[in-house]
Amino acid sequence: MSANPRTIIIGLDGVPFGMLKAFADAGVMPCTRAIIRDGFFTPMQSSIPEVSSVAWPSIITGHNPGQHGIFGFVDMIPDSYKFRFPNFKDLKAEPFWNLCSGQAVIVNVPSTYPVRPMNGVHISGFVSIDFEKSVYPQSLLLELRKLDYRLDVDARKAHTAMDEFLQDVDKSLTARIKAHQFLWDNYDWQVFMLVFTGTDRLMHFLWDAYEDPAHKHHDFFLDHFKKIDQAIAEITAKLTAPDSLIILSDHGFEKLEKEVYVNHLLASEGFLAFEQGAEPKPVNMASATKAFALDPARLYINQKGKFQAGSVSEADKSACLADLEQLFSSLEIDGRKVIKHIYRKQDIYAGPHLNSAPDLVLLADTGFNLKGAMTSKQLAAKGPFTGKHTYPDAFLLVNNKDLTADLSENPCVTDAGKLIKSCVS
Ligand SMILES: [Zn+2]
């Protein structure tokens, strides 16, 4: 093992600042509590939108989406209105491990599939499709299979067989911890990053179990966090004095009350139209469309010259933006305001990929979850999920206070990325 200071990054996907603090205070996560007591602990702003597929690329590159080019879980193929799923190949900025002089071990970071050759080990996270394209070097495949390593849980099971889903969540966590132990011991690494993603899955499906101590899965929920705390305890026991430990999340979570279908509102208000008799999906959008939304609530003006059947001229764009802002800022459901904030792209993004950015991004108010699906027949509905992502609500916890001296007062995910880069390069 090298004598150089090492950097260890632990990601807890979706865990809000308030939840981590509550679990530390209540003794659910005693090791985390000790790190908070002796280290630096702050709320952190998620990405906009507050989804893993944008937040993690911002953390691993230290750049905003205008520079790294990932604006959401789905995107549109230019000139086609067809969906595509951006992946690691589309990331336009360097992940921190490419700047590191020593070896890096990177495990389960979302949006890093497919892996590519690097100095060290990379096992990609959500969404990873093919196991062989998720592991570098390939010589590790055998060992990972022996450990029963799983790239992800099968979230579909949560809809039909909750007990099986929970078994899956638990087995994935156990295997992830075993894989980390194996890699920790068998590589001479300088930086080690491990992300736990079962937390996000549990909060989507079992937020009610978290809030209700009488819920039959309440203890499972707490046990999952206790097991993660034990893994953190194991890691801290192996640290030497100069090592840096950074623990962080990518966005927050809260109780979901209603799903709100943004495109339904756009269609009913005349902003979005489909070809006569055609299914309501992007490829069938008619040229009368002035604006449409991609998940979760990224609004694009259907601009001439930018989209295949663009209808809004440059001259009409600002009036269209103002109309959309008016529409969404006045939207109420059950007597409550739905939209907390509307961002214009130039206010939140900067960089060479600004042209690919959504024109507006909506941030939902408490309890509302915004969706970009086009097929919904109603504006709002109660879906199968009980928890939803929130902004700002992420957290950053660092064992060594000195490292955070230059951090801004209200740090965001890109600041965390810059902090990681300064530690490893
Ligand atoms: Zn996430």
CSV table of C-alpha atoms and ligand atoms in Angstrom, one decimal:
chain,number,residue,atom,x,y,z
A,1,MET,CA,0.0,0.0,0.0
A,2,SER,CA,1.4,3.4,-0.9
A,3,ALA,CA,2.3,6.0,1.8
A,4,ASN,CA,0.6,8.8,-0.1
A,5,PRO,CA,-2.6,10.3,1.3
A,6,ARG,CA,-5.6,8.6,-0.1
A,7,THR,CA,-9.1,9.9,-0.9
A,8,ILE,CA,-12.1,7.8,-0.1
A,9,ILE,CA,-15.5,9.0,-1.4
A,10,ILE,CA,-18.7,7.3,-0.3
A,11,GLY,CA,-22.0,8.2,-2.0
A,12,LEU,CA,-25.4,7.7,-0.5
A,13,ASP,CA,-27.8,8.1,-3.4
A,14,GLY,CA,-30.7,10.4,-2.6
A,15,VAL,CA,-30.1,10.7,1.2
A,16,PRO,CA,-31.2,14.2,2.4
A,17,PHE,CA,-29.1,16.2,4.8
A,18,GLY,CA,-32.0,16.1,7.3
A,19,MET,CA,-32.3,12.4,7.2
A,20,LEU,CA,-28.6,11.7,7.7
A,21,LYS,CA,-28.6,14.1,10.6
A,22,ALA,CA,-31.7,12.5,12.2
A,23,PHE,CA,-30.2,9.0,11.8
A,24,ALA,CA,-26.9,10.1,13.3
A,25,ASP,CA,-28.6,11.9,16.2
A,26,ALA,CA,-30.9,8.9,16.9
A,27,GLY,CA,-28.1,6.4,17.0
A,28,VAL,CA,-29.2,4.6,13.8
A,29,MET,CA,-25.8,5.6,12.3
A,30,PRO,CA,-23.3,5.9,15.2
A,31,CYS,CA,-20.2,5.9,13.1
A,32,THR,CA,-21.6,8.6,10.8
A,33,ARG,CA,-22.4,10.5,13.9
A,34,ALA,CA,-18.8,10.4,15.0
A,35,ILE,CA,-17.6,11.7,11.6
A,36,ILE,CA,-20.1,14.5,11.8
A,37,ARG,CA,-19.0,15.4,15.3
A,38,ASP,CA,-15.3,15.7,14.3
A,39,GLY,CA,-15.6,16.8,10.7
A,40,PHE,CA,-17.4,19.2,8.4
A,41,PHE,CA,-21.1,18.6,7.7
A,42,THR,CA,-23.2,20.8,5.5
A,43,PRO,CA,-26.4,20.8,3.3
A,44,MET,CA,-25.5,20.8,-0.4
A,45,GLN,CA,-27.4,21.8,-3.4
A,46,SER,CA,-28.3,19.1,-5.9
A,47,SER,CA,-28.1,19.6,-9.6
A,48,ILE,CA,-31.0,21.1,-11.6
A,49,PRO,CA,-32.9,19.0,-12.3
A,50,GLU,CA,-32.5,17.0,-9.1
A,51,VAL,CA,-31.9,13.6,-10.7
A,52,SER,CA,-29.0,11.2,-10.3
A,53,SER,CA,-28.2,11.1,-14.0
A,54,VAL,CA,-27.3,14.9,-13.8
A,55,ALA,CA,-26.0,15.1,-10.3
A,56,TRP,CA,-23.4,12.3,-10.4
A,57,PRO,CA,-21.8,13.6,-13.6
A,58,SER,CA,-21.6,17.0,-11.9
A,59,ILE,CA,-19.9,15.4,-8.9
A,60,ILE,CA,-17.4,13.3,-10.8
A,61,THR,CA,-16.4,16.1,-13.2
A,62,GLY,CA,-16.8,19.2,-11.0
A,63,HIS,CA,-18.7,20.8,-13.9
A,64,ASN,CA,-22.2,22.0,-14.5
A,65,PRO,CA,-24.4,20.4,-17.3
A,66,GLY,CA,-23.5,23.2,-19.7
A,67,GLN,CA,-20.0,21.8,-19.6
A,68,HIS,CA,-20.5,18.1,-19.1
A,69,GLY,CA,-23.5,17.9,-21.5
A,70,ILE,CA,-25.8,15.6,-19.5
A,71,PHE,CA,-29.1,17.4,-18.8
A,72,GLY,CA,-31.4,14.4,-17.8
A,73,PHE,CA,-32.1,10.7,-17.9
A,74,VAL,CA,-33.4,11.0,-21.4
A,75,ASP,CA,-32.5,13.3,-24.3
A,76,MET,CA,-33.6,13.7,-27.8
A,77,ILE,CA,-31.7,12.6,-30.9
A,78,PRO,CA,-31.1,15.8,-32.9
A,79,ASP,CA,-33.5,16.4,-35.8
A,80,SER,CA,-35.7,13.4,-34.9
A,81,TYR,CA,-37.9,13.7,-31.8
A,82,LYS,CA,-36.7,10.2,-30.9
A,83,PHE,CA,-35.6,9.5,-27.3
A,84,ARG,CA,-32.1,8.3,-26.4
A,85,PHE,CA,-30.5,7.6,-23.0
A,86,PRO,CA,-27.3,9.5,-22.6
A,87,ASN,CA,-24.6,7.4,-21.1
A,88,PHE,CA,-20.9,7.6,-20.0
A,89,LYS,CA,-19.8,8.0,-23.7
A,90,ASP,CA,-21.8,11.3,-23.8
A,91,LEU,CA,-20.1,12.8,-20.9
A,92,LYS,CA,-18.1,15.8,-22.3
A,93,ALA,CA,-15.9,16.5,-19.3
A,94,GLU,CA,-13.2,14.3,-17.7
A,95,PRO,CA,-14.2,12.3,-14.6
A,96,PHE,CA,-11.8,13.0,-11.7
A,97,TRP,CA,-10.1,9.6,-11.9
A,98,ASN,CA,-8.6,10.5,-15.3
A,99,LEU,CA,-6.7,13.3,-13.5
A,100,CYS,CA,-5.4,11.1,-10.7
A,101,SER,CA,-1.7,10.1,-10.8
A,102,GLY,CA,-2.3,6.8,-8.9
A,103,GLN,CA,-4.8,4.1,-9.3
A,104,ALA,CA,-8.6,4.7,-8.8
A,105,VAL,CA,-11.2,2.2,-7.8
A,106,ILE,CA,-14.7,3.4,-8.8
A,107,VAL,CA,-17.7,1.3,-7.8
A,108,ASN,CA,-21.4,1.9,-8.7
A,109,VAL,CA,-21.4,5.5,-9.7
A,110,PRO,CA,-24.6,6.1,-11.6
A,111,SER,CA,-24.4,7.2,-15.3
A,112,THR,CA,-20.9,5.7,-15.8
A,113,TYR,CA,-21.9,2.9,-18.2
A,114,PRO,CA,-20.2,1.6,-20.3
A,115,VAL,CA,-16.8,1.5,-18.6
A,116,ARG,CA,-13.7,2.3,-20.5
A,117,PRO,CA,-10.0,1.5,-19.9
A,118,MET,CA,-8.5,3.6,-17.0
A,119,ASN,CA,-5.8,3.3,-14.4
A,120,GLY,CA,-7.5,1.1,-11.9
A,121,VAL,CA,-10.9,-0.5,-11.5
A,122,HIS,CA,-14.3,0.7,-12.7
A,123,ILE,CA,-17.6,-1.0,-12.0
A,124,SER,CA,-20.4,1.1,-13.4
A,125,GLY,CA,-23.7,1.9,-11.7
A,126,PHE,CA,-27.3,2.6,-12.7
A,127,VAL,CA,-28.1,2.2,-15.6
A,128,SER,CA,-25.7,-0.6,-16.5
A,129,ILE,CA,-27.1,-3.0,-19.0
A,130,ASP,CA,-24.5,-5.6,-19.9
A,131,PHE,CA,-22.3,-7.0,-17.1
A,132,GLU,CA,-19.3,-7.4,-19.3
A,133,LYS,CA,-19.4,-3.7,-20.4
A,134,SER,CA,-19.8,-2.7,-16.7
A,135,VAL,CA,-16.5,-4.0,-15.4
A,136,TYR,CA,-12.9,-2.9,-16.1
A,137,PRO,CA,-10.6,-4.8,-16.1
A,138,GLN,CA,-12.4,-7.8,-17.4
A,139,SER,CA,-10.2,-10.1,-15.3
A,140,LEU,CA,-12.5,-9.0,-12.3
A,141,LEU,CA,-15.6,-10.5,-13.8
A,142,LEU,CA,-15.0,-14.0,-12.3
A,143,GLU,CA,-14.4,-12.6,-8.8
A,144,LEU,CA,-17.5,-10.4,-8.9
A,145,ARG,CA,-19.6,-13.3,-10.1
A,146,LYS,CA,-18.3,-15.4,-7.1
A,147,LEU,CA,-19.4,-12.6,-4.8
A,148,ASP,CA,-22.8,-12.6,-6.4
A,149,TYR,CA,-22.3,-8.9,-7.4
A,150,ARG,CA,-25.4,-7.2,-8.8
A,151,LEU,CA,-25.2,-4.0,-10.9
A,152,ASP,CA,-28.6,-3.0,-9.6
A,153,VAL,CA,-31.8,-4.2,-8.0
A,154,ASP,CA,-34.8,-5.1,-10.1
A,155,ALA,CA,-37.1,-2.2,-9.2
A,156,ARG,CA,-40.0,-3.8,-11.2
A,157,LYS,CA,-40.3,-6.3,-8.4
A,158,ALA,CA,-41.3,-3.5,-6.0
A,159,HIS,CA,-44.6,-3.1,-7.9
A,160,THR,CA,-45.5,-6.8,-7.7
A,161,ALA,CA,-43.5,-8.6,-5.0
A,162,MET,CA,-42.3,-6.2,-2.3
A,163,ASP,CA,-40.7,-8.9,-0.2
A,164,GLU,CA,-38.7,-10.2,-3.1
A,165,PHE,CA,-37.6,-6.7,-4.0
A,166,LEU,CA,-36.4,-6.1,-0.4
A,167,GLN,CA,-34.4,-9.3,-0.5
A,168,ASP,CA,-32.9,-8.1,-3.7
A,169,VAL,CA,-32.0,-4.7,-2.1
A,170,ASP,CA,-30.3,-6.5,0.8
A,171,LYS,CA,-28.4,-9.0,-1.3
A,172,SER,CA,-27.2,-6.2,-3.6
A,173,LEU,CA,-25.9,-4.2,-0.6
A,174,THR,CA,-24.1,-7.2,0.9
A,175,ALA,CA,-22.4,-8.0,-2.4
A,176,ARG,CA,-21.5,-4.4,-2.9
A,177,ILE,CA,-19.8,-4.3,0.5
A,178,LYS,CA,-18.0,-7.6,-0.2
A,179,ALA,CA,-16.8,-6.3,-3.5
A,180,HIS,CA,-15.5,-3.1,-1.9
A,181,GLN,CA,-13.6,-5.2,0.7
A,182,PHE,CA,-12.0,-7.3,-2.0
A,183,LEU,CA,-11.0,-4.3,-4.1
A,184,TRP,CA,-9.7,-2.3,-1.1
A,185,ASP,CA,-7.4,-5.1,-0.2
A,186,ASN,CA,-6.2,-6.2,-3.6
A,187,TYR,CA,-5.4,-2.9,-5.4
A,188,ASP,CA,-2.8,-0.3,-4.6
A,189,TRP,CA,-5.2,2.6,-5.1
A,190,GLN,CA,-5.0,6.3,-4.4
A,191,VAL,CA,-8.7,7.1,-4.7
A,192,PHE,CA,-11.6,4.8,-3.9
A,193,MET,CA,-15.2,5.8,-4.7
A,194,LEU,CA,-18.2,3.6,-3.6
A,195,VAL,CA,-21.8,4.7,-4.1
A,196,PHE,CA,-24.8,3.0,-2.4
A,197,THR,CA,-27.9,3.2,-4.5
A,198,GLY,CA,-30.3,1.0,-2.6
A,199,THR,CA,-31.1,4.1,-0.5
A,200,ASP,CA,-32.7,5.8,-3.5
A,201,ARG,CA,-34.7,2.7,-4.3
A,202,LEU,CA,-36.0,2.3,-0.7
A,203,MET,CA,-37.0,6.0,-0.5
A,204,HIS,CA,-38.9,5.8,-3.8
A,205,PHE,CA,-41.0,2.8,-2.7
A,206,LEU,CA,-40.9,2.9,1.1
A,207,TRP,CA,-41.0,6.5,2.2
A,208,ASP,CA,-44.1,5.7,4.1
A,209,ALA,CA,-42.3,2.9,5.9
A,210,TYR,CA,-39.6,5.4,6.9
A,211,GLU,CA,-42.2,7.9,8.3
A,212,ASP,CA,-44.3,5.3,10.1
A,213,PRO,CA,-42.7,3.3,12.9
A,214,ALA,CA,-45.6,0.9,12.8
A,215,HIS,CA,-45.1,0.1,9.1
A,216,LYS,CA,-44.1,-3.5,8.5
A,217,HIS,CA,-41.0,-2.5,6.6
A,218,HIS,CA,-39.9,0.3,8.9
A,219,ASP,CA,-37.2,-1.8,10.5
A,220,PHE,CA,-36.0,-3.0,7.2
A,221,PHE,CA,-35.6,0.6,6.2
A,222,LEU,CA,-33.6,1.5,9.3
A,223,ASP,CA,-31.5,-1.8,9.0
A,224,HIS,CA,-30.4,-0.8,5.5
A,225,PHE,CA,-29.0,2.4,6.9
A,226,LYS,CA,-27.4,0.6,9.9
A,227,LYS,CA,-25.6,-1.7,7.5
A,228,ILE,CA,-24.3,1.2,5.5
A,229,ASP,CA,-23.1,2.8,8.7
A,230,GLN,CA,-21.3,-0.4,9.6
A,231,ALA,CA,-19.6,-0.4,6.2
A,232,ILE,CA,-18.6,3.2,6.8
A,233,ALA,CA,-17.2,2.1,10.2
A,234,GLU,CA,-15.1,-0.6,8.6
A,235,ILE,CA,-13.7,2.0,6.2
A,236,THR,CA,-12.9,4.6,8.8
A,237,ALA,CA,-11.1,1.9,10.9
A,238,LYS,CA,-8.8,1.3,7.9
A,239,LEU,CA,-8.0,5.0,7.4
A,240,THR,CA,-4.6,6.5,8.2
A,241,ALA,CA,-4.1,10.0,9.5
A,242,PRO,CA,-3.6,11.9,6.1
A,243,ASP,CA,-6.4,10.1,4.3
A,244,SER,CA,-9.5,12.1,3.3
A,245,LEU,CA,-13.0,10.7,3.6
A,246,ILE,CA,-15.8,12.5,1.7
A,247,ILE,CA,-19.3,11.2,2.2
A,248,LEU,CA,-22.1,12.8,0.1
A,249,SER,CA,-25.4,12.5,-1.6
A,250,ASP,CA,-26.7,13.7,-5.0
A,251,HIS,CA,-30.2,15.0,-4.1
A,252,GLY,CA,-32.7,14.8,-1.4
A,253,PHE,CA,-36.0,13.0,-0.9
A,254,GLU,CA,-39.5,13.7,0.6
A,255,LYS,CA,-43.0,12.2,0.7
A,256,LEU,CA,-44.6,12.1,-2.7
A,257,GLU,CA,-48.3,13.2,-2.7
A,258,LYS,CA,-49.1,13.6,-6.4
A,259,GLU,CA,-47.5,13.0,-9.8
A,260,VAL,CA,-48.1,16.0,-12.1
A,261,TYR,CA,-47.9,15.5,-15.8
A,262,VAL,CA,-46.3,18.6,-17.3
A,263,ASN,CA,-47.0,17.6,-21.0
A,264,HIS,CA,-50.7,17.1,-20.1
A,265,LEU,CA,-51.0,20.7,-19.1
A,266,LEU,CA,-49.0,21.8,-22.2
A,267,ALA,CA,-51.4,19.9,-24.5
A,268,SER,CA,-54.5,21.1,-22.8
A,269,GLU,CA,-53.3,24.7,-23.0
A,270,GLY,CA,-52.5,24.5,-26.7
A,271,PHE,CA,-48.6,24.4,-26.4
A,272,LEU,CA,-48.3,20.8,-27.4
A,273,ALA,CA,-50.1,19.0,-30.3
A,274,PHE,CA,-49.9,15.6,-31.9
A,275,GLU,CA,-50.6,14.5,-35.5
A,276,GLN,CA,-54.3,13.7,-36.0
A,277,GLY,CA,-55.2,10.3,-34.5
A,278,ALA,CA,-51.6,9.5,-33.5
A,279,GLU,CA,-50.4,8.3,-30.2
A,280,PRO,CA,-49.2,11.0,-27.9
A,281,LYS,CA,-45.5,10.5,-28.0
A,282,PRO,CA,-42.6,12.7,-29.1
A,283,VAL,CA,-42.2,11.3,-32.6
A,284,ASN,CA,-45.9,12.2,-33.3
A,285,MET,CA,-45.6,15.8,-32.2
A,286,ALA,CA,-47.3,18.1,-34.8
A,287,SER,CA,-45.6,21.3,-36.1
A,288,ALA,CA,-48.2,23.3,-34.1
A,289,THR,CA,-46.2,22.3,-31.0
A,290,LYS,CA,-44.7,25.3,-29.3
A,291,ALA,CA,-43.2,23.6,-26.3
A,292,PHE,CA,-42.8,20.1,-24.8
A,293,ALA,CA,-41.2,18.6,-21.7
A,294,LEU,CA,-38.8,15.8,-21.1
A,295,ASP,CA,-38.5,14.1,-17.7
A,296,PRO,CA,-38.7,15.3,-15.1
A,297,ALA,CA,-39.7,18.9,-16.0
A,298,ARG,CA,-37.3,20.2,-18.6
A,299,LEU,CA,-39.2,22.5,-21.0
A,300,TYR,CA,-38.0,22.9,-24.6
A,301,ILE,CA,-39.3,25.5,-27.0
A,302,ASN,CA,-40.0,23.8,-30.3
A,303,GLN,CA,-37.8,26.3,-32.0
A,304,LYS,CA,-37.3,26.7,-35.8
A,305,GLY,CA,-33.8,25.6,-36.9
A,306,LYS,CA,-33.3,23.6,-33.6
A,307,PHE,CA,-35.9,20.9,-34.0
A,308,GLN,CA,-37.1,18.9,-37.0
A,309,ALA,CA,-40.6,20.4,-37.0
A,310,GLY,CA,-39.7,23.6,-35.0
A,311,SER,CA,-42.4,26.2,-35.2
A,312,VAL,CA,-41.4,29.0,-32.9
A,313,SER,CA,-39.2,31.7,-34.5
A,314,GLU,CA,-36.4,33.4,-32.7
A,315,ALA,CA,-38.5,36.5,-32.5
A,316,ASP,CA,-41.4,34.7,-30.8
A,317,LYS,CA,-39.3,32.8,-28.4
A,318,SER,CA,-39.2,35.3,-25.5
A,319,ALA,CA,-43.0,35.7,-25.6
A,320,CYS,CA,-43.4,31.9,-25.6
A,321,LEU,CA,-41.1,31.6,-22.6
A,322,ALA,CA,-43.1,34.3,-20.7
A,323,ASP,CA,-46.4,32.5,-21.5
A,324,LEU,CA,-45.0,29.2,-20.1
A,325,GLU,CA,-43.7,31.0,-17.0
A,326,GLN,CA,-47.1,32.5,-16.5
A,327,LEU,CA,-48.8,29.1,-17.0
A,328,PHE,CA,-46.7,27.2,-14.6
A,329,SER,CA,-46.3,29.8,-11.9
A,330,SER,CA,-50.1,30.1,-11.6
A,331,LEU,CA,-50.7,26.3,-11.6
A,332,GLU,CA,-52.5,25.0,-8.5
A,333,ILE,CA,-53.8,21.6,-7.6
A,334,ASP,CA,-56.0,21.0,-4.6
A,335,GLY,CA,-55.6,24.7,-3.8
A,336,ARG,CA,-51.9,24.4,-3.6
A,337,LYS,CA,-49.2,26.0,-5.7
A,338,VAL,CA,-47.4,23.2,-7.7
A,339,ILE,CA,-44.3,25.0,-8.9
A,340,LYS,CA,-41.8,26.4,-6.5
A,341,HIS,CA,-39.3,27.9,-9.0
A,342,ILE,CA,-38.8,28.2,-12.7
A,343,TYR,CA,-35.3,28.4,-14.0
A,344,ARG,CA,-34.2,29.9,-17.3
A,345,LYS,CA,-31.3,28.0,-18.8
A,346,GLN,CA,-28.8,30.8,-18.9
A,347,ASP,CA,-29.3,31.3,-15.1
A,348,ILE,CA,-28.3,27.8,-14.2
A,349,TYR,CA,-26.0,26.5,-17.0
A,350,ALA,CA,-22.9,27.8,-18.6
A,351,GLY,CA,-20.5,26.2,-21.1
A,352,PRO,CA,-20.2,24.9,-24.7
A,353,HIS,CA,-23.3,22.7,-24.5
A,354,LEU,CA,-25.7,25.4,-23.5
A,355,ASN,CA,-27.5,25.1,-26.8
A,356,SER,CA,-28.6,21.5,-25.9
A,357,ALA,CA,-30.0,22.6,-22.5
A,358,PRO,CA,-33.7,22.8,-21.8
A,359,ASP,CA,-35.0,26.4,-22.1
A,360,LEU,CA,-36.8,26.2,-18.7
A,361,VAL,CA,-36.5,23.8,-15.8
A,362,LEU,CA,-39.4,23.6,-13.3
A,363,LEU,CA,-38.8,22.8,-9.6
A,364,ALA,CA,-41.9,21.3,-7.9
A,365,ASP,CA,-43.2,22.5,-4.6
A,366,THR,CA,-43.5,20.1,-1.6
A,367,GLY,CA,-45.1,16.8,-2.3
A,368,PHE,CA,-45.5,17.3,-6.1
A,369,ASN,CA,-43.5,15.1,-8.5
A,370,LEU,CA,-43.2,16.4,-12.0
A,371,LYS,CA,-43.2,14.0,-14.9
A,372,GLY,CA,-42.5,14.3,-18.6
A,373,ALA,CA,-44.6,11.3,-19.8
A,374,MET,CA,-46.9,12.3,-22.7
A,375,THR,CA,-49.4,9.6,-22.4
A,376,SER,CA,-51.1,10.6,-19.2
A,377,LYS,CA,-54.9,11.3,-19.6
A,378,GLN,CA,-54.9,13.4,-16.5
A,379,LEU,CA,-52.9,16.3,-15.0
A,380,ALA,CA,-52.3,14.7,-11.7
A,381,ALA,CA,-52.5,11.2,-10.2
A,382,LYS,CA,-51.3,9.1,-7.3
A,383,GLY,CA,-48.7,6.6,-8.6
A,384,PRO,CA,-47.0,3.6,-7.0
A,385,PHE,CA,-44.1,5.7,-5.5
A,386,THR,CA,-44.2,7.1,-2.0
A,387,GLY,CA,-41.1,9.2,-2.1
A,388,LYS,CA,-39.7,11.8,-4.6
A,389,HIS,CA,-36.5,13.6,-5.2
A,390,THR,CA,-35.9,17.1,-3.8
A,391,TYR,CA,-33.7,20.1,-4.4
A,392,PRO,CA,-31.5,21.4,-2.8
A,393,ASP,CA,-31.4,18.9,0.2
A,394,ALA,CA,-28.2,16.9,-0.6
A,395,PHE,CA,-25.4,16.7,2.0
A,396,LEU,CA,-21.6,16.8,2.1
A,397,LEU,CA,-19.6,15.4,5.0
A,398,VAL,CA,-15.8,15.6,5.1
A,399,ASN,CA,-13.6,14.1,7.8
A,400,ASN,CA,-10.9,16.8,7.5
A,401,LYS,CA,-12.1,20.3,8.1
A,402,ASP,CA,-9.0,21.8,6.6
A,403,LEU,CA,-10.0,20.5,3.2
A,404,THR,CA,-13.2,22.5,3.1
A,405,ALA,CA,-11.6,25.9,3.9
A,406,ASP,CA,-12.1,27.2,0.3
A,407,LEU,CA,-15.6,25.7,-0.1
A,408,SER,CA,-18.4,28.2,-0.8
A,409,GLU,CA,-20.9,28.8,2.0
A,410,ASN,CA,-23.8,27.2,0.2
A,411,PRO,CA,-22.0,24.4,-1.8
A,412,CYS,CA,-23.5,22.6,-4.7
A,413,VAL,CA,-22.6,19.2,-6.4
A,414,THR,CA,-20.1,20.8,-8.7
A,415,ASP,CA,-18.3,22.3,-5.7
A,416,ALA,CA,-18.1,18.8,-4.2
A,417,GLY,CA,-16.6,17.7,-7.6
A,418,LYS,CA,-14.0,20.4,-7.4
A,419,LEU,CA,-13.2,19.4,-3.9
A,420,ILE,CA,-12.7,15.8,-5.0
A,421,LYS,CA,-10.5,16.9,-7.9
A,422,SER,CA,-8.3,19.0,-5.5
A,423,CYS,CA,-7.8,16.0,-3.3
A,424,VAL,CA,-6.8,13.6,-6.0
A,425,SER,CA,-4.7,15.7,-8.4
B,1,ZN,ZN,-29.8,9.9,-7.0
